[in-house]
Amino acid sequence: MHAERDYVAGLYTRLDAERERVRGEYQAALGGNDLGAMERDVRVRALSREVRRLDVVDNGLCFGRLDAVSGETSYIGRIGLFDEENDHEPVLLDWRAPASRPFYTATGANPENMRRRRQFHTRGRAVADFTDEVLGRPIPAQLGGAGGSSPQECFREASGDEALLAAVNAPRGEGMRDIVATIQAEQDEIIRLDHPGVLVIEGGPGTGKTVVALHRVAYLLYTQRERMERHGALVVGPNPAFLDHISRVLPSLGETDVVFMTTGDLVPGLHVTAEDAPEAARLKGSRKILDVLAAAIADRQRLPAEPVPIQLREVTVRIDAETAEWARQEARDSGLPHNEARAVFTDIVTYVLTERAMNRIGRGWLRRDDREEWENFRAELLKDLTADQAFAKALDELWPILTPETLLAQLYSSPERLRAAGADDVLARAEGDAWTVSDVPLLDELTDLLGRDKTADREAERAAERDRRAKAAYAAHVLDNLIERQDVDEDVGLIASDLLDAEDLADRFVETDTRTLVERATADRDWTYRHVVVDEAQELSEMDWRALMRRCPGRSFTVVGDLAQRRSEAGARAWGSMLDPYVAGRWVYRSLSVNYRTPAEIMAVAAAVLAEFAPDVRPPESVRASGVRPWARRVTDDELAAAVEEFVRDEAGREGTSVVIGPPDVLGAVPASETKGLEYDAVLVVDPDRILADGPRGAAELYVALTRATQRLGVLHRNPLPEALTGLAEVPAPVR
């Protein structure tokens, strides 16, 4: 035991030294001027990433050891550490390294050339004890602990399930925990799966599909670091509470270049404030809405009802319907997005108007064979036309610059525009800009359909160029002063001679962009990721998938879900219907069948509900029983509040977490949809009959509610229990 404690303590000493070294290099890079701005930014970001990686792996740095038949010993941990003085030999293997895999996959029947697996149990930075699992044929001499201590002092001989059961039985704390020390063989196979496309992981409640997906991201970031580190990974979850719940897992594994979002966050700066009715959400989620969006844009590309007069010099020329129609067709045929195609529309209209004006004004005094004179005259007319307010107004009416928000808000709030776009009346609403989650992929689509306002882009480019020139001019002034002082101060002259030119000096004045990858990616709608995880993927619509595919051109996804838990009318009924339009033949399916969260007593109750609405789906098999039977109690309206308070009060005195799930009018209750993917030691479900009655997917909602508990489940009901729950043990109210 002493030897193991000393070894792990030495690992922490190395970790602390590495932290100090990297922090020092990071501070030096921030203030250094020996590199150009771009190179400096790259170095600062790389060191910042390494600082964060080293800062988050303190807890459980080393959690195991492998002893090979050959006599070689390897320690397994969250990150890799090396002995710099001994030919860079590993003193701690990263759990993702190929050599670490037997720690998760070796068994007594298939030891993979290993003779022992040791799992450490730590408190803070110290090893408290450990358990040993002997692989293959045990040899008594092998069972002693390190350093010659007696076996009884050092270890408990364990089965392969002991560490797992200890983990799943432990009270829940704040947020999801990683499973790096207890990954099971079926999970490890999925985590390390070598597949470049889309991996679908399906599993019922408690099968660990979310945490497996997160460990897969950590594995990919480790094995494909060079490919992934500049763009990072994206994790998409159903709601902010879920993202907060899982957000600690990847940092605990040393990975911080991961962005967490809901689908409502995909458009930076947009705030979702409303919720769609099911039918509206279904229509917005369907690919059929693309026709509506295209028609809504086309409806804004107008022809004048009457010719629009434009005063040009001493003549009046007109934008008539024939001219506008020609210009509109040319602009549409260009294939450019709406805002960019406006330049084509403008060019055609401008050409027609200037030709008409030139023919009328120049007749009699401009010679037909003097091409230069005609071109000069055309340039003057173009300048006049560009400055003409009536012409600008006409362009804005016939081919306006549009933003996604403006177009969609005006579409929703105008029955006339909805009809013109062939849209269903269920999309109509009084507040057009009261955005819903279902609007986000539409706004994202419109960003590409409309394109950018090139005029604004050109102005931004001109401003950036003016700023660059100003810095170069200032740098040139500094350089001149240094050179003038060369005769006075030789050292100053040496500095001046080292500078290449004014632009090189100006580059040193550029501020280093110290934003993390997460900060930069979150603020940039056009950011693309190397890998995307989609959790609760059964809830995503066809339009949601379009938005996500746009963000991952390489089509590298880990998709996590359970079709039986689908709630959204726009969600997936089959994985192929969502994925085949993008990755036909490039997606593979894996399932998880073991329930690590829900004890058998509770899963039996949930399975009865599952059988009611998805009889073909087999519930996951629980690895354990808790010995605590789920209960139900019937209460009156007057008794309900007190019964809920009693549950909350009792659970407050226990270690772990608890939640009340029920309809929104039940004090202190949260809807089942907000608990998807979460887990609690104790769950109280209120009015299950009302949850069942809430829409066509009410049964799936109840199934979710019942499977959140890891230890204890209670049900309060005012009406008779639904038939699927009649097997619950009815308990009387406590005697006061």
XYZ file of C-alpha atoms in Angstrom:
736
model
C 0.000 0.000 0.000
C 2.801 2.427 0.887
C 4.469 1.859 -2.457
C 1.225 2.564 -4.340
C 0.590 5.696 -2.300
C 4.130 6.903 -2.970
C 3.819 6.204 -6.685
C 0.553 8.110 -7.034
C 1.950 10.966 -4.932
C 4.874 11.103 -7.356
C 2.448 11.399 -10.253
C 0.865 14.425 -8.622
C 4.316 15.951 -8.138
C 4.936 15.558 -11.870
C 1.514 17.012 -12.646
C 2.195 20.088 -10.516
C 5.588 20.622 -12.130
C 4.086 20.298 -15.604
C 1.404 22.830 -14.684
C 3.979 25.366 -13.571
C 6.071 24.878 -16.692
C 3.122 25.325 -19.064
C 1.758 28.330 -17.172
C 5.144 29.999 -17.415
C 5.317 29.412 -21.168
C 1.762 30.695 -21.530
C 2.549 33.971 -19.727
C 5.711 34.392 -21.783
C 3.767 33.848 -25.026
C 1.182 36.465 -24.025
C 3.847 39.122 -23.636
C 6.252 37.915 -26.282
C 6.897 39.815 -29.513
C 9.334 37.453 -31.203
C 6.574 36.024 -33.396
C 4.051 37.469 -35.828
C 0.458 37.979 -34.698
C -0.802 34.787 -36.287
C 1.979 32.611 -34.932
C 1.587 34.210 -31.513
C -2.156 33.524 -31.503
C -1.584 29.882 -32.406
C 0.975 29.430 -29.628
C -1.119 31.253 -27.016
C -4.175 29.151 -27.803
C -2.209 25.905 -27.731
C -0.696 26.731 -24.353
C -4.034 27.954 -23.009
C -5.568 24.632 -24.022
C -2.778 22.743 -22.254
C -3.171 24.848 -19.087
C -6.881 24.013 -18.950
C -6.224 20.335 -19.642
C -3.789 20.037 -16.775
C -5.985 22.017 -14.396
C -9.046 19.750 -14.638
C -7.578 16.288 -14.143
C -6.628 16.528 -10.476
C -9.422 14.340 -9.094
C -8.724 10.664 -9.689
C -5.606 11.333 -11.738
C -4.587 7.661 -11.512
C -7.341 5.093 -11.013
C -5.818 1.756 -11.935
C -2.923 -0.505 -12.723
C -2.384 -3.375 -15.148
C 0.096 -6.167 -14.512
C 1.054 -8.121 -17.616
C 2.088 -11.777 -17.715
C 5.471 -10.543 -18.941
C 5.976 -8.719 -15.646
C 5.441 -5.247 -17.105
C 3.332 -2.879 -14.983
C 1.309 0.044 -16.309
C -0.585 2.686 -14.372
C -3.790 3.974 -15.995
C -5.144 7.509 -15.567
C -7.028 10.433 -17.006
C -4.050 11.790 -18.952
C -0.599 10.578 -19.888
C 2.503 11.624 -17.942
C 6.088 10.922 -18.959
C 9.532 10.709 -17.418
C 11.479 13.366 -19.334
C 14.777 12.205 -17.844
C 14.312 8.570 -18.842
C 13.821 8.670 -22.603
C 10.280 10.010 -22.266
C 9.057 6.761 -20.713
C 5.356 6.766 -19.726
C 4.773 6.808 -15.982
C 0.999 7.123 -16.406
C -0.895 5.836 -19.429
C -3.784 7.861 -20.782
C -6.936 5.728 -20.555
C -7.415 6.231 -24.302
C -4.018 4.827 -25.274
C -4.110 1.425 -27.028
C -2.027 -0.093 -24.228
C -4.751 0.849 -21.731
C -7.534 -1.032 -23.476
C -7.083 -4.350 -21.583
C -7.919 -2.464 -18.403
C -11.494 -2.355 -19.722
C -11.723 -5.485 -21.834
C -9.617 -8.218 -20.196
C -11.600 -10.957 -18.467
C -10.828 -14.149 -16.605
C -11.721 -16.132 -19.706
C -9.810 -13.812 -22.021
C -7.062 -12.109 -19.980
C -5.326 -10.554 -23.034
C -1.883 -11.418 -21.606
C -2.719 -9.668 -18.344
C -2.562 -11.327 -14.934
C -4.054 -8.661 -12.697
C -6.212 -5.537 -12.837
C -5.991 -3.220 -9.852
C -8.457 -0.407 -9.210
C -7.557 2.395 -6.839
C -10.011 4.085 -4.507
C -8.811 7.572 -3.671
C -9.672 10.418 -1.332
C -8.403 13.635 -2.744
C -4.875 12.947 -3.938
C -4.256 9.944 -1.713
C -4.875 6.243 -2.350
C -7.237 4.954 0.339
C -7.286 1.327 -0.796
C -7.593 -0.785 -3.882
C -9.270 -3.901 -5.205
C -7.551 -6.552 -7.294
C -9.032 -8.778 -9.951
C -6.868 -11.720 -10.884
C -7.098 -12.574 -14.574
C -6.471 -16.082 -15.828
C -5.008 -18.607 -13.368
C -4.164 -16.920 -10.037
C -0.700 -17.388 -8.567
C -0.633 -16.876 -4.783
C 2.604 -14.919 -4.894
C 0.951 -12.423 -7.191
C -1.795 -11.501 -4.765
C 0.325 -9.477 -2.396
C 0.295 -5.707 -2.639
C 3.126 -3.585 -3.913
C 6.044 -3.061 -1.600
C 5.795 -6.409 0.200
C 2.823 -5.626 2.434
C 0.478 -8.428 3.344
C -2.507 -8.988 1.064
C -4.976 -8.176 3.811
C -3.492 -4.732 4.284
C -3.559 -3.794 0.642
C -6.457 -5.119 -1.296
C -9.732 -6.915 -1.512
C -9.905 -9.538 -4.232
C -12.831 -8.467 -6.387
C -14.955 -9.599 -9.254
C -15.049 -7.437 -12.362
C -18.429 -6.013 -11.350
C -17.525 -4.740 -7.892
C -16.201 -1.345 -8.954
C -19.120 -0.911 -11.352
C -21.733 -1.710 -8.697
C -20.030 0.598 -6.225
C -20.234 3.397 -8.768
C -23.867 2.883 -9.773
C -24.997 2.511 -6.154
C -23.225 5.681 -5.014
C -25.459 8.700 -4.307
C -25.759 11.165 -7.166
C -24.157 14.566 -6.847
C -24.153 17.693 -8.959
C -23.822 16.753 -12.597
C -23.030 13.572 -14.474
C -19.887 11.709 -13.486
C -17.435 10.230 -15.920
C -17.109 6.443 -16.064
C -13.456 6.400 -17.021
C -12.578 3.978 -14.216
C -15.512 1.612 -14.833
C -16.063 1.506 -18.600
C -17.577 -1.835 -19.516
C -16.479 -3.942 -22.466
C -19.591 -3.232 -24.582
C -19.155 0.470 -23.894
C -15.437 0.413 -24.653
C -16.091 -1.178 -28.039
C -18.353 1.728 -28.983
C -16.041 4.380 -27.546
C -13.085 3.156 -29.609
C -15.044 2.234 -32.749
C -13.067 3.193 -35.848
C -15.793 4.622 -38.084
C -15.351 7.928 -39.937
C -19.031 8.618 -40.551
C -22.090 8.597 -38.319
C -22.401 6.259 -35.354
C -25.892 5.784 -33.936
C -25.994 4.593 -30.318
C -29.455 3.545 -29.198
C -30.320 2.401 -25.734
C -33.102 2.564 -23.231
C -33.016 4.570 -20.004
C -29.930 4.113 -17.845
C -27.827 2.315 -20.446
C -25.143 4.985 -20.303
C -25.444 6.047 -23.927
C -24.821 9.720 -23.131
C -21.704 9.156 -21.080
C -20.426 6.651 -23.647
C -20.852 9.286 -26.375
C -18.919 11.831 -24.284
C -16.085 9.400 -23.671
C -16.062 8.701 -27.408
C -15.532 12.422 -28.038
C -12.628 12.401 -25.584
C -11.207 9.357 -27.350
C -11.464 10.986 -30.785
C -9.865 14.192 -29.511
C -6.979 12.081 -28.230
C -6.493 9.853 -31.269
C -7.192 12.541 -33.894
C -5.784 15.565 -32.084
C -4.149 17.173 -35.087
C -7.305 16.905 -37.200
C -9.734 18.024 -34.525
C -8.009 20.554 -32.294
C -8.410 23.615 -34.556
C -12.164 23.168 -34.930
C -13.157 21.186 -31.846
C -16.329 19.233 -31.253
C -19.961 20.156 -30.661
C -22.340 18.470 -28.222
C -26.041 19.143 -28.799
C -28.492 18.396 -25.991
C -32.230 18.832 -25.405
C -32.171 21.681 -22.875
C -29.805 23.831 -20.763
C -30.368 21.737 -17.629
C -29.200 18.628 -19.445
C -26.134 20.403 -20.830
C -25.251 21.672 -17.371
C -25.660 18.114 -16.063
C -23.190 16.624 -18.550
C -20.811 19.578 -18.886
C -18.319 18.323 -16.302
C -17.587 14.982 -17.949
C -15.266 16.077 -20.759
C -13.252 18.565 -18.651
C -12.747 15.797 -16.083
C -11.173 13.782 -18.920
C -8.836 16.632 -19.843
C -10.807 17.912 -22.835
C -12.075 21.492 -22.950
C -12.315 22.293 -26.676
C -15.936 21.193 -26.810
C -18.946 23.444 -27.369
C -22.246 22.598 -25.650
C -25.471 23.849 -27.261
C -29.139 23.154 -27.667
C -30.619 23.417 -31.147
C -32.009 26.759 -29.985
C -28.451 28.098 -29.655
C -27.326 27.365 -33.219
C -27.966 30.946 -34.360
C -25.740 33.248 -32.237
C -27.562 36.059 -30.469
C -31.062 34.645 -31.010
C -33.326 34.331 -27.977
C -36.067 31.706 -27.908
C -39.059 33.083 -26.000
C -42.079 31.049 -27.161
C -43.211 27.496 -27.853
C -44.947 26.156 -30.925
C -48.111 24.114 -30.937
C -47.398 20.499 -32.015
C -48.805 20.947 -35.525
C -46.777 24.108 -36.152
C -43.631 22.395 -34.869
C -44.288 19.417 -37.146
C -44.653 21.625 -40.229
C -41.586 23.707 -39.417
C -39.550 20.569 -38.823
C -40.430 18.991 -42.172
C -38.261 19.467 -45.257
C -41.458 20.634 -46.970
C -40.946 23.984 -45.245
C -38.079 24.592 -47.689
C -40.648 25.234 -50.417
C -42.358 27.791 -48.180
C -39.075 29.599 -47.490
C -38.156 29.695 -51.171
C -41.621 31.013 -52.068
C -41.433 33.638 -49.304
C -38.156 34.932 -50.749
C -39.506 34.906 -54.298
C -42.529 36.879 -53.108
C -40.204 39.708 -52.045
C -38.671 39.925 -55.535
C -41.378 42.170 -56.986
C -42.357 43.726 -60.289
C -43.706 47.299 -60.260
C -47.472 47.582 -60.644
C -46.872 50.886 -62.470
C -43.669 52.181 -64.105
C -41.415 53.858 -61.529
C -40.157 57.291 -62.767
C -36.491 58.147 -62.184
C -35.194 61.647 -62.956
C -31.795 61.335 -64.640
C -30.257 64.655 -65.747
C -32.842 66.455 -67.837
C -34.886 63.344 -68.733
C -37.218 60.998 -66.911
C -36.636 57.276 -67.390
C -38.855 54.545 -65.963
C -38.430 51.132 -64.399
C -41.249 49.259 -66.069
C -42.471 45.712 -65.451
C -40.705 44.371 -68.543
C -37.321 45.719 -67.397
C -37.805 44.484 -63.843
C -38.880 41.038 -65.040
C -35.758 40.703 -67.209
C -33.573 41.820 -64.312
C -35.364 39.494 -61.893
C -34.932 36.474 -64.138
C -31.245 37.191 -64.673
C -30.746 37.570 -60.925
C -32.556 34.311 -60.172
C -30.684 32.457 -62.904
C -27.378 33.579 -61.400
C -27.833 31.036 -58.612
C -26.628 33.546 -56.051
C -28.356 33.991 -52.689
C -31.030 36.681 -52.644
C -28.983 39.527 -51.176
C -26.000 38.830 -53.414
C -28.208 38.452 -56.492
C -29.461 41.987 -55.914
C -26.250 43.187 -57.613
C -27.278 41.330 -60.784
C -30.774 42.789 -60.599
C -29.335 46.264 -60.073
C -26.871 45.941 -62.945
C -29.609 45.031 -65.436
C -31.934 47.816 -64.325
C -29.051 50.311 -64.313
C -27.992 49.276 -67.796
C -31.496 49.761 -69.201
C -32.015 53.157 -67.545
C -28.634 54.557 -68.558
C -29.056 53.306 -72.124
C -32.415 55.023 -72.374
C -31.057 58.237 -70.883
C -27.985 58.241 -73.126
C -30.041 57.702 -76.260
C -32.283 60.612 -75.369
C -29.743 63.026 -73.907
C -26.788 62.278 -76.118
C -28.640 62.302 -79.421
C -27.297 65.088 -81.593
C -24.175 66.032 -79.633
C -22.396 62.706 -78.915
C -20.718 61.093 -81.911
C -21.600 57.419 -82.322
C -18.029 56.509 -83.198
C -16.510 58.170 -80.130
C -16.623 55.221 -77.737
C -14.562 56.929 -75.034
C -16.926 59.895 -74.923
C -19.932 57.615 -74.600
C -18.303 55.625 -71.802
C -17.433 58.806 -69.914
C -21.003 59.963 -70.257
C -22.270 56.576 -69.040
C -19.992 56.811 -65.992
C -21.459 60.211 -65.134
C -25.007 58.866 -65.444
C -24.129 55.849 -63.289
C -22.750 58.145 -60.604
C -25.943 60.218 -60.681
C -28.112 57.109 -60.578
C -26.225 55.617 -57.641
C -26.820 58.786 -55.613
C -30.491 59.071 -56.585
C -32.826 58.501 -53.619
C -35.802 57.544 -55.774
C -33.732 54.859 -57.514
C -32.515 53.465 -54.167
C -36.085 53.369 -52.873
C -37.266 51.561 -55.996
C -34.547 48.920 -55.610
C -35.516 48.390 -51.968
C -39.132 47.838 -52.978
C -38.407 45.545 -55.914
C -35.448 43.592 -54.512
C -34.949 44.465 -50.829
C -31.975 43.485 -48.718
C -33.445 40.953 -46.271
C -32.340 39.425 -42.994
C -33.577 35.995 -41.909
C -35.305 37.518 -38.884
C -37.073 40.210 -40.922
C -38.292 37.819 -43.613
C -39.589 35.162 -41.212
C -41.181 37.586 -38.741
C -43.035 39.393 -41.532
C -44.098 36.076 -43.021
C -45.606 34.789 -39.763
C -47.422 38.038 -38.984
C -48.935 38.540 -42.457
C -51.795 36.297 -43.667
C -51.266 37.667 -47.178
C -47.588 36.711 -47.238
C -48.359 33.269 -45.810
C -50.872 32.658 -48.587
C -48.434 33.913 -51.229
C -45.820 31.462 -49.911
C -48.291 28.568 -49.879
C -47.929 28.194 -46.107
C -50.444 26.686 -43.704
C -52.416 29.037 -41.452
C -51.079 27.260 -38.339
C -47.832 29.192 -38.863
C -49.550 32.526 -38.344
C -48.894 34.436 -35.128
C -49.394 37.996 -33.951
C -45.800 38.498 -32.776
C -43.739 37.451 -35.736
C -40.427 37.672 -33.864
C -41.516 35.627 -30.824
C -38.995 32.937 -31.716
C -39.412 29.248 -30.949
C -36.915 26.393 -31.064
C -38.508 25.231 -34.321
C -37.741 28.616 -35.907
C -33.997 28.276 -35.376
C -33.234 25.838 -38.231
C -35.445 27.963 -40.516
C -33.501 31.103 -39.667
C -30.294 29.157 -40.167
C -31.500 27.983 -43.580
C -32.453 31.531 -44.538
C -28.951 32.729 -43.687
C -27.705 30.695 -46.635
C -30.702 31.339 -48.896
C -30.469 35.098 -48.422
C -26.705 35.430 -48.245
C -24.869 38.415 -46.966
C -25.253 42.084 -47.736
C -22.135 42.578 -49.823
C -22.317 46.344 -49.372
C -21.939 45.969 -45.609
C -19.155 43.423 -46.071
C -17.240 45.750 -48.377
C -17.544 48.598 -45.879
C -16.233 46.343 -43.096
C -13.305 45.342 -45.299
C -12.552 48.982 -46.079
C -12.644 49.836 -42.369
C -10.245 46.972 -41.596
C -7.908 48.122 -44.351
C -7.975 51.715 -43.021
C -7.124 50.399 -39.564
C -4.253 48.316 -40.939
C -2.827 51.281 -42.852
C -3.089 53.518 -39.804
C -1.123 50.998 -37.728
C 1.453 50.629 -40.492
C 1.841 54.423 -40.682
C 2.315 54.634 -36.923
C 4.826 51.798 -37.043
C 6.710 53.521 -39.872
C 6.892 56.680 -37.759
C 8.301 54.681 -34.823
C 10.794 52.997 -37.128
C 11.985 56.316 -38.561
C 12.560 57.694 -35.053
C 14.574 54.629 -34.095
C 16.764 54.932 -37.174
C 17.343 58.665 -36.549
C 18.544 57.839 -33.046
C 20.978 55.194 -34.308
C 23.950 57.561 -34.226
C 23.099 58.541 -30.658
C 22.434 55.144 -29.155
C 24.044 52.067 -30.712
C 21.620 49.650 -28.985
C 18.656 51.499 -30.480
C 20.287 51.151 -33.881
C 20.574 47.410 -33.382
C 16.869 47.235 -32.543
C 16.002 49.237 -35.652
C 18.140 47.035 -37.858
C 16.336 43.939 -36.561
C 12.968 45.254 -37.752
C 12.078 44.103 -41.236
C 9.728 46.892 -42.239
C 6.844 49.019 -41.018
C 4.241 46.316 -41.620
C 6.270 43.831 -39.599
C 6.407 46.343 -36.745
C 2.680 47.053 -37.131
C 2.016 43.346 -36.769
C 3.507 43.526 -33.290
C 0.868 46.031 -32.243
C -1.951 43.638 -33.104
C -3.691 42.393 -29.979
C -3.475 38.660 -29.427
C -6.851 36.944 -29.663
C -6.885 35.019 -26.390
C -10.447 33.766 -26.726
C -10.800 30.045 -26.283
C -11.994 27.832 -29.103
C -15.333 27.537 -27.342
C -15.754 31.311 -27.193
C -14.828 31.786 -30.831
C -17.007 28.928 -32.081
C -20.043 29.978 -30.056
C -19.951 33.484 -31.535
C -19.527 32.346 -35.142
C -22.547 30.971 -37.002
C -20.297 29.729 -39.805
C -17.975 27.766 -37.521
C -17.613 24.127 -38.566
C -16.731 21.250 -36.251
C -14.763 18.088 -36.801
C -17.199 15.997 -34.763
C -20.731 16.481 -33.457
C -22.562 14.574 -30.720
C -26.355 14.724 -30.828
C -28.086 13.567 -27.651
C -31.801 12.803 -27.385
C -31.518 12.681 -31.167
C -34.952 11.143 -31.597
C -36.415 14.596 -30.887
C -34.655 16.367 -33.764
C -36.593 17.294 -36.883
C -35.520 17.025 -40.503
C -34.731 20.744 -40.474
C -32.674 20.376 -37.284
C -30.558 17.780 -39.064
C -29.999 20.119 -42.015
C -28.668 22.763 -39.635
C -26.341 20.296 -37.910
C -25.022 18.762 -41.116
C -24.147 22.273 -42.250
C -21.880 22.578 -39.210
C -19.971 19.365 -39.857
C -18.923 19.080 -43.506
C -16.983 15.895 -42.730
C -20.200 14.221 -41.521
C -18.542 12.818 -38.380
C -21.300 12.318 -35.805
C -22.114 10.328 -32.706
C -25.899 10.138 -32.513
C -27.464 9.114 -29.207
C -31.121 8.380 -28.644
C -34.016 6.076 -27.954
C -36.862 6.034 -30.463
C -39.208 4.756 -27.767
C -38.744 8.010 -25.832
C -39.607 10.289 -28.762
C -41.884 13.144 -27.708
C -41.750 15.578 -30.641
C -44.166 15.137 -33.535
C -41.357 16.303 -35.803
C -38.861 13.816 -34.373
C -37.435 10.595 -35.755
C -39.509 7.473 -36.239
C -36.563 5.698 -37.866
C -32.896 6.667 -37.968
C -32.592 6.133 -41.697
C -35.274 8.683 -42.519
C -33.162 11.390 -40.889
C -29.668 10.257 -41.901
C -29.960 8.715 -45.364
C -30.409 12.065 -47.170
C -26.911 13.028 -45.982
C -24.897 9.885 -45.177
C -26.568 6.959 -46.938
C -24.260 3.986 -46.499
C -22.026 5.895 -44.065
C -23.832 5.335 -40.789
C -23.628 2.357 -38.467
C -25.865 1.311 -35.600
C -24.928 0.046 -32.152
C -27.201 -0.658 -29.213
C -26.727 -0.760 -25.462
C -28.912 -3.222 -23.601
C -27.721 -3.060 -19.981
C -29.331 -0.600 -17.583
C -26.688 0.717 -15.201
C -28.909 3.351 -13.591
C -32.374 2.001 -12.848
C -32.749 -0.806 -10.289
C -34.760 -3.852 -11.344
C -37.695 -2.986 -9.048
C -38.228 0.380 -10.743
C -37.495 -0.906 -14.247
C -40.260 -3.485 -13.880
C -42.760 -0.645 -13.338
C -41.427 1.338 -16.298
C -41.390 -1.743 -18.530
C -45.148 -2.160 -18.025
C -45.660 1.379 -19.361
C -43.286 0.723 -22.274
C -45.282 -2.356 -23.228
C -48.425 -0.218 -23.538
C -47.091 2.141 -26.232
C -44.095 0.273 -27.719
C -44.777 -3.455 -27.332
C -42.011 -4.386 -29.795
C -39.302 -2.594 -27.802
C -37.394 -4.674 -25.275
C -36.595 -2.786 -22.067
C -32.945 -2.705 -20.961
C -31.911 -5.233 -18.326
C -30.891 -3.778 -14.975
C -27.564 -4.863 -13.496
C -28.778 -4.549 -9.925
C -31.667 -4.543 -7.531
C -31.966 -1.931 -4.810
C -34.168 -3.865 -2.407
C -36.520 -0.877 -2.228
C -39.964 -1.396 -3.701
C -41.591 1.495 -5.608
C -44.787 2.742 -3.991
C -47.961 4.636 -4.798
C -50.327 6.640 -2.617
C -53.692 8.103 -3.444
C -54.308 11.593 -2.076
C -57.067 14.162 -2.244
C -56.682 17.632 -3.704
C -56.264 19.000 -0.188
C -53.630 16.394 0.730
C -51.455 16.716 -2.364
C -49.333 19.715 -1.340
C -48.543 18.227 2.059
C -47.606 14.883 0.507
C -45.202 16.569 -1.900
C -43.675 18.595 0.931
C -43.254 15.404 2.954
C -41.275 13.790 0.126
C -39.070 16.865 -0.290
C -38.462 17.072 3.465
C -37.587 13.378 3.796
C -35.185 13.459 0.867
C -33.494 16.613 2.149
C -32.240 14.540 5.056
C -30.652 11.941 2.789
C -27.464 12.036 0.763
C -28.054 12.425 -2.958
C -30.518 14.194 -5.226
C -34.277 14.145 -5.732
C -36.953 15.613 -8.003
C -40.725 15.944 -8.250
C -42.080 15.298 -11.767
C -45.619 16.205 -12.716
C -47.985 18.605 -14.487
C -47.054 22.309 -14.373
C -49.793 23.211 -11.884
C -48.302 20.945 -9.199
C -46.234 23.084 -6.865
C -42.529 22.332 -7.155
C -42.920 19.842 -10.002
C -41.001 19.862 -13.286
C -42.292 18.329 -16.509
C -40.816 15.010 -17.577
C -39.439 16.595 -20.760
C -37.082 18.745 -18.671
C -35.599 15.701 -16.923
C -34.644 13.757 -20.055
C -31.127 12.435 -19.720
C -30.944 13.379 -16.032
C -30.858 11.062 -13.035
C -31.782 11.396 -9.367
C -31.518 9.181 -6.315
C -35.218 9.644 -5.607
C -38.137 10.572 -7.852
C -41.732 11.438 -6.985
C -44.158 11.253 -9.915
C -47.390 13.188 -9.430
C -50.658 12.561 -11.323
C -49.370 9.964 -13.813
C -52.819 9.818 -15.456
C -52.512 13.477 -16.454
C -49.020 12.911 -17.877
C -50.443 10.077 -19.980
C -53.261 12.297 -21.215
C -50.932 15.109 -22.321
C -50.855 14.576 -26.068
C -50.112 11.556 -28.232
C -46.699 11.005 -26.650
C -47.869 11.122 -23.059
C -46.921 7.483 -22.487
C -43.328 8.203 -23.526
C -43.311 11.127 -21.085
C -44.431 8.870 -18.238
C -41.808 6.287 -19.223
C -39.135 8.996 -18.987
C -40.424 10.150 -15.594
C -40.391 6.662 -14.091
C -36.845 5.881 -15.230
C -35.058 8.890 -13.732
C -34.653 7.253 -10.297
C -31.504 5.382 -9.284
C -32.728 4.282 -5.840
C -36.277 5.240 -4.839
C -39.529 5.871 -6.725
C -42.860 7.074 -5.400
C -46.123 7.984 -7.133
C -48.850 10.304 -5.872
C -52.192 10.094 -7.655
C -55.547 11.801 -7.166
C -57.380 9.706 -9.731
C -57.211 5.938 -10.165
C -53.813 4.710 -11.294
C -53.370 3.989 -15.002
C -53.657 0.285 -15.678
C -49.944 -0.082 -16.403
C -49.146 1.127 -12.857
C -51.629 -0.961 -10.921
C -48.792 -3.269 -9.845
C -47.365 -0.552 -7.593
C -47.650 -1.179 -3.878
C -50.233 1.211 -2.409
C -49.043 2.678 0.889
C -51.165 4.610 3.387
C -50.497 8.141 4.470
C -48.241 8.361 7.539
C -49.930 8.646 10.900
C -49.431 12.090 12.389
